[in-house]
Amino acid sequence: MEDKGVRYHGLSYAALGYIFININFHIGRIQLLPDFVGYLFLLCAISILFQERRDLLLLRPLCIILMVIGIINWILAFAGEGVGGHIMFFDLLVTAVTLYFYFQFLTDIAALAQTCPKCGKKMAVRLRFCRTVCTLLNTVIAVVSFMFWNVRLEDGRIYARGFRYLLLLIGLMVAITTLVIIVTLFGLRKRFRNMEKEVEIGNIT
Amino acid sequence: MKDFWSFLLQTLTVSSAAVLVLAAKALFKDKISPRWQFCSWGLVALALLLPAGFSGGYALINWPLLVETAKSILTGEYGTLTKVVAPVPLPVFQSGKNVFDWVYIIYVAGVVCFLIRYAILYLRLRLALRRVKKESAWRGFICEKTEDNEQIGQSGIVKYQQDKNSLVMGNGEQTLRRAQEFVDAVAEKYGLSSCMVLEVEGLASAFICGVFRPVLVLPKGVGTDEKIILHELLHLKYHDVLWGLIICFFRCLHWCNPLIWICAELAGNDLESLCDQRVLERLSGEQRRDYGRILLDMAGGKYAKMPGTSSIANGGKNIRRRIMAIALFKKYPSGMGLVFTCILILFSLPFLVGTKPETALGEESLLLDQDVSVMARARLIRCTTCAGAFDTYAKAVLTGNIPYLAMCAPLGEQNLLAEAYQKDLELGSLEKMALPAPADLLGGYMIYNLTEKEENVWEGFLVLKLSDSLCGKDMREKNEAWFAMQYVRAEKQQDRFVVIPKEEFTSFQADEWILRCPNGEEALPAWCYEDEAEDFVLRLRWQTAASVESQGLDKNGNWLIFDPTPQPDGVFSFYSGYRLSATYTGDPKEKDRYTQVGHVGHVVWDRTKETEDSLRTIVPEGVFGLGKEEPDRSGRELGHGTFSSAGTDGNSWGSSPLKTGWEDEIVFGKGGGGSISLQLPDCYMVELYLNNRLHAKFTLELLEGSWDYGR
């Protein structure tokens, strides 16, 4: 009984975290759904779900790092600045942390989904697929962005235009995949809640 | 590496890779399995194997700037650029000119000493093992692998099980044979290949020696556990001795970089941890705990390391780290291979592709930096295109900026430029750089009549507008201005384009629009096309121009103004223009019979591609207006690149009236516009109409010798 509550609440936080991180509304320079709030939700999700998946605890320090970067970015955004794009060394490490964090997080959530008796396996497969696609696409984005800024070609303008369209296309694909992840997380949450109710009714009767 | 500075650049670049790997390992220490921990050193190996800056950029940190600045400060040298041609030190045959040459010689000597030291240690070990082998062979101990021996191997494993999981050595002739049988049995049990076994007295632990003919050396008279044999056989299977040798080689190459020593130590330990993981993957339950206990027993001991060997015992401190790794063995999240591959690809990019070096030397960096640093920064910025070099040169002249000039000047002139910059001299004080008057910065520039002399060598006229204050009222009314012109050459030297002025600046006055588009301006050289027919000579002056688009917004972000920041990667926009005139050569008394003049012309870019008909019938449809002045256009076809005189409405074809006693030279007009290339037309076909009747057809050919500038 308690286990099911843990999953429901954990997945709620995870879904909210994903929404805050991936959906952005701006009023001027103010980000209405700040990333750091999303990481705070994910941190809550990790703190709850680690009872089910011990590996999730490994992500806690990485989540804190990403949250701190999110806070700094949110504050710097008021001055039209950001922490990225200044020191490549730092950018590479942050990209690595981000890639790893989402990959392991979704791997663990997929493992959790597998325990759901109804459609659990199907959702796990979907989550793993989205995880792999997202990781590959985000890597391609990082590689293409790097090439965009650093490769010197004599007719650089033409390539730059090509890169821009490619990035736009990949970005669109990432957005769709992220949307599928969010929907799946909410769907999984619902399944666990129904499971809880069924168990409760079973207990009463 | 040919000198101290290139070694410094290489070792600093490798250090940045090492720091990146160490930082990533610290971040992911409890998340990465030993397999990936070891793989991550591949990034440092990549940096060690690739010459620093081979891609034209730098990796992660702008070490070239630091090295160049340090070199300029310490040696006063500005005229060379540090370049790493090979990741290994190349021999120096000349005696040291300065202290840094001697430092480099000491470094090379150090590399040689370390290599010799390790080679001697390895050879001594091999010789000692050969002696042991000979003694054993003399006694007939060494057994070749035969079917009989395989059977013995099977019995050996039974024996080993009886002896409480360890090979108990006894005295006598049978011990080595039994050791070989035991090792063969362990190899067979785990599906590994075996190798020759030797026993040496006084050894602390077993080890594998050699790459091509490996030998497993066991301590004589001491029981060796099956798991230790398994560990060593796994080293054999995965060629860990070779990896160890590679690590040793890199340590020799960068013997004076402590960070590389630390990395070599950690990489060696990761190799052992990886082998531990492979052992544990083949063991289960109690056997795993036993393996841990074996390592624990070794934790307190001291073990000598030898190059070309691989041993389970690699020092107490390292063993303690490995025990920690074993404790985490089952806790590493599984299935993370994909993301670590992605991370490694990402991390390798700065080393493979390089980080784009600075391409602009903005006003901010000029203000913030010290003299030496600015000049080092300037000479590090390569002009990668001919257009970029011309643009940089033009903007250096326009702004009077010496660092800009350093960006596109040959390396041989860098010392002179640095001296001028440090003495705060003006650009005009340098040879061939003096302008007749201050330049009008916002006027921009054009490179006129750009010509490719040979591959990667271009020449042309740099034309700049001079200050408006020089222009008198008359000139302003005539829309004229003062300009300066200089014949310049851009050529590729090594991997950069440089600009060499071929003559001093000269001034002239001309139509103020010549910096927007060429129009056959007479004050500037041009290609001349000419033909004579009947009583007229037709002459056409053809000019091309090129410039890099340099329009930027003003400080308020409103107006487009000329941006004087050089674009060393810039690409040209091309323009071309002409001026067509007809000169009367007939009897002056008869010229008044002509009262109307008009023309139709057609540019022939490549006469081999045009048919005779299209050359003959040049007049296009649609350019003529209706009316009396319309020339006969029966059988005429639409042609590309047609020009003609215009009628009074400005759109339709028309002819102009000729006043009584008109000048011998009739200028039909001039014009031009954007162009896709600098190609010269083959010829021009022009029809001259007098009194609205076709008077003559001209084929204007390029006059030989009309363009011999710079030859």
Tab-separated table of C-alpha atoms in Angstrom, chain B residues 308-570:
chain	number	residue	atom	x	y	z
B	308	GLY	CA	56.387	-4.615	-19.983
B	309	THR	CA	54.780	-6.580	-17.179
B	310	SER	CA	51.324	-6.788	-15.731
B	311	SER	CA	50.732	-7.983	-12.219
B	312	ILE	CA	47.805	-8.324	-9.849
B	313	ALA	CA	49.860	-6.586	-7.174
B	314	ASN	CA	50.326	-2.922	-8.044
B	315	GLY	CA	51.063	-1.331	-4.697
B	316	GLY	CA	49.188	-1.177	-1.399
B	317	LYS	CA	47.531	2.195	-2.044
B	318	ASN	CA	46.317	1.166	-5.468
B	319	ILE	CA	45.031	-2.155	-4.172
B	320	ARG	CA	42.967	-0.328	-1.562
B	321	ARG	CA	41.381	1.690	-4.410
B	322	ARG	CA	40.672	-1.498	-6.294
B	323	ILE	CA	39.019	-3.050	-3.267
B	324	MET	CA	36.747	0.009	-3.126
B	325	ALA	CA	35.945	-0.535	-6.814
B	326	ILE	CA	35.161	-4.196	-6.140
B	327	ALA	CA	32.809	-3.148	-3.342
B	328	LEU	CA	30.912	-1.056	-5.902
B	329	PHE	CA	31.035	-3.726	-8.592
B	330	LYS	CA	27.368	-4.647	-8.372
B	331	LYS	CA	26.239	-1.119	-7.590
B	332	TYR	CA	27.184	0.513	-10.891
B	333	PRO	CA	24.007	1.205	-12.841
B	334	SER	CA	23.868	-1.185	-15.744
B	335	GLY	CA	23.116	-0.357	-19.396
B	336	MET	CA	24.912	2.982	-19.338
B	337	GLY	CA	27.172	2.146	-22.300
B	338	LEU	CA	25.249	4.308	-24.751
B	339	VAL	CA	25.372	7.469	-22.679
B	340	PHE	CA	29.062	7.049	-21.856
B	341	THR	CA	29.815	6.542	-25.546
B	342	CYS	CA	27.923	9.767	-26.287
B	343	ILE	CA	29.840	11.595	-23.542
B	344	LEU	CA	33.188	10.351	-24.865
B	345	ILE	CA	32.282	11.438	-28.412
B	346	LEU	CA	31.378	14.842	-27.057
B	347	PHE	CA	34.581	15.149	-25.026
B	348	SER	CA	36.738	14.128	-27.974
B	349	LEU	CA	35.355	16.906	-30.214
B	350	PRO	CA	37.593	19.730	-28.955
B	351	PHE	CA	40.623	17.532	-29.548
B	352	LEU	CA	39.553	16.211	-32.953
B	353	VAL	CA	37.897	19.283	-34.418
B	354	GLY	CA	39.601	21.928	-32.301
B	355	THR	CA	38.049	24.981	-30.751
B	356	LYS	CA	37.763	27.813	-33.198
B	357	PRO	CA	40.448	30.351	-32.414
B	358	GLU	CA	39.533	33.987	-32.110
B	359	THR	CA	38.559	35.456	-35.425
B	360	ALA	CA	38.115	39.013	-34.354
B	361	LEU	CA	40.233	41.436	-32.495
B	362	GLY	CA	37.577	43.773	-31.229
B	363	GLU	CA	38.100	47.126	-29.589
B	364	GLU	CA	37.505	45.571	-26.146
B	365	SER	CA	40.423	43.169	-26.371
B	366	LEU	CA	42.631	45.980	-27.645
B	367	LEU	CA	41.812	48.041	-24.576
B	368	LEU	CA	42.037	45.274	-21.996
B	369	ASP	CA	45.158	43.446	-23.066
B	370	GLN	CA	48.781	44.275	-22.597
B	371	ASP	CA	50.876	45.144	-25.655
B	372	VAL	CA	52.571	41.759	-25.889
B	373	SER	CA	49.356	39.859	-25.429
B	374	VAL	CA	47.565	41.922	-28.102
B	375	MET	CA	50.298	41.271	-30.645
B	376	ALA	CA	50.410	37.571	-29.741
B	377	ARG	CA	46.643	37.424	-30.078
B	378	ALA	CA	46.774	39.242	-33.420
B	379	ARG	CA	49.332	36.944	-35.024
B	380	LEU	CA	47.421	33.898	-33.812
B	381	ILE	CA	44.349	34.981	-35.751
B	382	ARG	CA	44.728	33.429	-39.174
B	383	CYS	CA	43.193	34.952	-42.251
B	384	THR	CA	41.715	31.814	-43.742
B	385	THR	CA	40.477	33.359	-46.964
B	386	CYS	CA	41.962	35.750	-49.466
B	387	ALA	CA	38.898	37.961	-48.950
B	388	GLY	CA	39.473	37.877	-45.186
B	389	ALA	CA	43.089	38.975	-45.643
B	390	PHE	CA	42.147	41.892	-47.921
B	391	ASP	CA	39.345	42.891	-45.544
B	392	THR	CA	41.686	42.829	-42.535
B	393	TYR	CA	44.325	44.842	-44.366
B	394	ALA	CA	41.813	47.428	-45.581
B	395	LYS	CA	40.382	47.865	-42.103
B	396	ALA	CA	43.865	48.106	-40.596
B	397	VAL	CA	44.586	51.009	-42.968
B	398	LEU	CA	41.188	52.609	-42.394
B	399	THR	CA	41.514	52.503	-38.594
B	400	GLY	CA	45.294	52.919	-38.433
B	401	ASN	CA	45.374	49.832	-36.223
B	402	ILE	CA	48.707	47.976	-36.007
B	403	PRO	CA	47.320	44.773	-34.384
B	404	TYR	CA	44.849	44.490	-37.271
B	405	LEU	CA	47.774	44.745	-39.660
B	406	ALA	CA	49.599	42.031	-37.668
B	407	MET	CA	46.672	39.699	-38.386
B	408	CYS	CA	47.351	39.794	-42.120
B	409	ALA	CA	51.067	40.607	-42.252
B	410	PRO	CA	53.686	37.957	-43.042
B	411	LEU	CA	55.360	36.466	-39.977
B	412	GLY	CA	58.633	38.056	-41.036
B	413	GLU	CA	57.171	41.499	-40.384
B	414	GLN	CA	55.731	40.758	-36.960
B	415	ASN	CA	58.817	41.915	-35.048
B	416	LEU	CA	58.706	45.287	-36.817
B	417	LEU	CA	54.984	45.669	-36.147
B	418	ALA	CA	55.394	44.713	-32.471
B	419	GLU	CA	58.153	47.301	-32.089
B	420	ALA	CA	55.983	49.977	-33.712
B	421	TYR	CA	53.018	49.052	-31.507
B	422	GLN	CA	55.079	49.140	-28.325
B	423	LYS	CA	56.503	52.534	-29.271
B	424	ASP	CA	52.956	53.736	-29.914
B	425	LEU	CA	53.823	54.686	-33.479
B	426	GLU	CA	51.198	55.438	-36.087
B	427	LEU	CA	50.510	52.977	-38.871
B	428	GLY	CA	51.465	55.598	-41.405
B	429	SER	CA	55.026	55.629	-40.100
B	430	LEU	CA	55.530	52.156	-41.541
B	431	GLU	CA	56.833	51.699	-45.056
B	432	LYS	CA	54.137	51.877	-47.783
B	433	MET	CA	51.449	52.466	-45.164
B	434	ALA	CA	51.291	56.278	-45.256
B	435	LEU	CA	47.990	57.641	-46.555
B	436	PRO	CA	48.022	60.999	-48.389
B	437	ALA	CA	45.343	62.202	-45.957
B	438	PRO	CA	43.248	60.726	-43.135
B	439	ALA	CA	40.865	58.019	-44.326
B	440	ASP	CA	37.105	58.287	-44.068
B	441	LEU	CA	36.364	55.285	-41.835
B	442	LEU	CA	32.677	55.115	-42.660
B	443	GLY	CA	33.372	55.236	-46.388
B	444	GLY	CA	34.495	51.604	-46.433
B	445	TYR	CA	36.726	50.152	-49.128
B	446	MET	CA	36.736	48.194	-52.376
B	447	ILE	CA	39.308	45.910	-53.952
B	448	TYR	CA	39.273	46.851	-57.624
B	449	ASN	CA	40.167	44.568	-60.506
B	450	LEU	CA	41.008	41.576	-58.371
B	451	THR	CA	43.014	39.099	-60.420
B	452	GLU	CA	44.218	35.612	-59.601
B	453	LYS	CA	47.892	35.590	-60.561
B	454	GLU	CA	48.470	31.975	-59.620
B	455	GLU	CA	46.950	29.526	-57.194
B	456	ASN	CA	46.275	31.291	-53.880
B	457	VAL	CA	47.851	34.531	-55.076
B	458	TRP	CA	45.536	37.461	-55.784
B	459	GLU	CA	46.280	41.044	-56.664
B	460	GLY	CA	44.123	44.112	-56.901
B	461	PHE	CA	43.744	47.785	-56.051
B	462	LEU	CA	42.695	48.740	-52.571
B	463	VAL	CA	40.578	51.887	-52.886
B	464	LEU	CA	39.668	53.930	-49.808
B	465	LYS	CA	37.845	57.192	-49.441
B	466	LEU	CA	39.766	60.034	-47.908
B	467	SER	CA	38.400	62.515	-45.432
B	468	ASP	CA	35.557	64.739	-46.675
B	469	SER	CA	37.410	67.806	-45.448
B	470	LEU	CA	39.666	67.546	-48.505
B	471	CYS	CA	36.764	68.098	-50.877
B	472	GLY	CA	36.033	71.568	-52.001
B	473	LYS	CA	32.586	72.922	-52.810
B	474	ASP	CA	33.018	72.190	-56.510
B	475	MET	CA	33.768	68.557	-55.885
B	476	ARG	CA	30.761	68.129	-53.620
B	477	GLU	CA	28.507	69.673	-56.198
B	478	LYS	CA	29.842	67.268	-58.818
B	479	ASN	CA	29.396	64.353	-56.382
B	480	GLU	CA	33.086	63.718	-56.405
B	481	ALA	CA	35.502	62.895	-53.622
B	482	TRP	CA	39.175	62.150	-52.919
B	483	PHE	CA	40.299	58.548	-52.818
B	484	ALA	CA	43.540	56.673	-52.096
B	485	MET	CA	44.609	53.678	-54.096
B	486	GLN	CA	47.276	51.051	-53.523
B	487	TYR	CA	48.180	47.929	-55.483
B	488	VAL	CA	48.214	45.014	-53.035
B	489	ARG	CA	48.802	41.292	-53.185
B	490	ALA	CA	47.312	38.559	-51.001
B	491	GLU	CA	49.009	35.194	-50.951
B	492	LYS	CA	48.870	32.035	-48.894
B	493	GLN	CA	51.879	31.523	-46.665
B	494	GLN	CA	51.707	28.201	-44.825
B	495	ASP	CA	48.153	28.051	-43.526
B	496	ARG	CA	47.288	31.745	-43.597
B	497	PHE	CA	46.675	34.441	-46.157
B	498	VAL	CA	48.862	37.521	-45.841
B	499	VAL	CA	48.748	40.851	-47.628
B	500	ILE	CA	51.800	42.493	-49.114
B	501	PRO	CA	51.496	46.104	-50.369
B	502	LYS	CA	53.214	46.380	-53.745
B	503	GLU	CA	53.423	50.169	-53.934
B	504	GLU	CA	52.698	53.304	-51.950
B	505	PHE	CA	49.274	54.922	-51.736
B	506	THR	CA	48.369	57.433	-54.432
B	507	SER	CA	45.419	59.780	-54.322
B	508	PHE	CA	42.899	60.668	-57.004
B	509	GLN	CA	39.516	62.274	-57.275
B	510	ALA	CA	36.561	60.463	-58.729
B	511	ASP	CA	32.834	59.878	-58.609
B	512	GLU	CA	31.955	59.292	-54.956
B	513	TRP	CA	29.903	56.202	-55.868
B	514	ILE	CA	32.944	54.133	-56.855
B	515	LEU	CA	32.991	52.563	-53.390
B	516	ARG	CA	29.459	51.271	-53.957
B	517	CYS	CA	29.869	49.889	-57.460
B	518	PRO	CA	32.445	50.184	-60.262
B	519	ASN	CA	31.395	52.182	-63.316
B	520	GLY	CA	34.442	52.213	-65.572
B	521	GLU	CA	35.921	55.163	-63.680
B	522	GLU	CA	38.772	56.599	-65.690
B	523	ALA	CA	40.973	57.393	-62.708
B	524	LEU	CA	41.219	53.682	-61.998
B	525	PRO	CA	42.761	51.042	-64.263
B	526	ALA	CA	40.338	48.973	-66.294
B	527	TRP	CA	40.198	46.281	-68.923
B	528	CYS	CA	39.588	47.881	-72.340
B	529	TYR	CA	37.501	46.420	-75.164
B	530	GLU	CA	37.571	48.123	-78.553
B	531	ASP	CA	36.414	47.808	-82.174
B	532	GLU	CA	36.308	50.070	-85.176
B	533	ALA	CA	33.710	50.093	-87.953
B	534	GLU	CA	32.645	52.656	-90.485
B	535	ASP	CA	33.617	56.047	-89.042
B	536	PHE	CA	33.401	55.190	-85.342
B	537	VAL	CA	35.598	53.496	-82.704
B	538	LEU	CA	33.675	51.964	-79.816
B	539	ARG	CA	35.508	51.623	-76.515
B	540	LEU	CA	34.347	49.905	-73.313
B	541	ARG	CA	36.131	50.109	-69.948
B	542	TRP	CA	35.393	47.128	-67.719
B	543	GLN	CA	36.115	47.064	-64.017
B	544	THR	CA	35.399	44.596	-61.224
B	545	ALA	CA	35.330	45.226	-57.513
B	546	ALA	CA	35.046	43.098	-54.397
B	547	SER	CA	34.562	43.689	-50.695
B	548	VAL	CA	33.473	41.765	-47.628
B	549	GLU	CA	30.033	42.818	-46.390
B	550	SER	CA	30.742	44.914	-43.315
B	551	GLN	CA	27.474	46.555	-42.491
B	552	GLY	CA	26.639	46.605	-38.811
B	553	LEU	CA	24.123	48.334	-36.591
B	554	ASP	CA	25.104	51.477	-34.762
B	555	LYS	CA	25.330	51.627	-30.967
B	556	ASN	CA	21.584	52.149	-30.652
B	557	GLY	CA	20.931	49.229	-32.950
B	558	ASN	CA	19.255	51.413	-35.515
B	559	TRP	CA	21.335	52.349	-38.520
B	560	LEU	CA	23.498	50.222	-40.724
B	561	ILE	CA	26.998	51.607	-40.629
B	562	PHE	CA	30.389	50.345	-41.758
B	563	ASP	CA	31.753	47.957	-39.131
B	564	PRO	CA	35.564	48.278	-38.971
B	565	THR	CA	36.097	44.925	-37.200
B	566	PRO	CA	38.133	42.682	-39.525
B	567	GLN	CA	36.590	39.438	-40.779
B	568	PRO	CA	39.548	37.085	-41.367
B	569	ASP	CA	37.149	34.361	-42.545
B	570	GLY	CA	35.209	36.731	-44.760
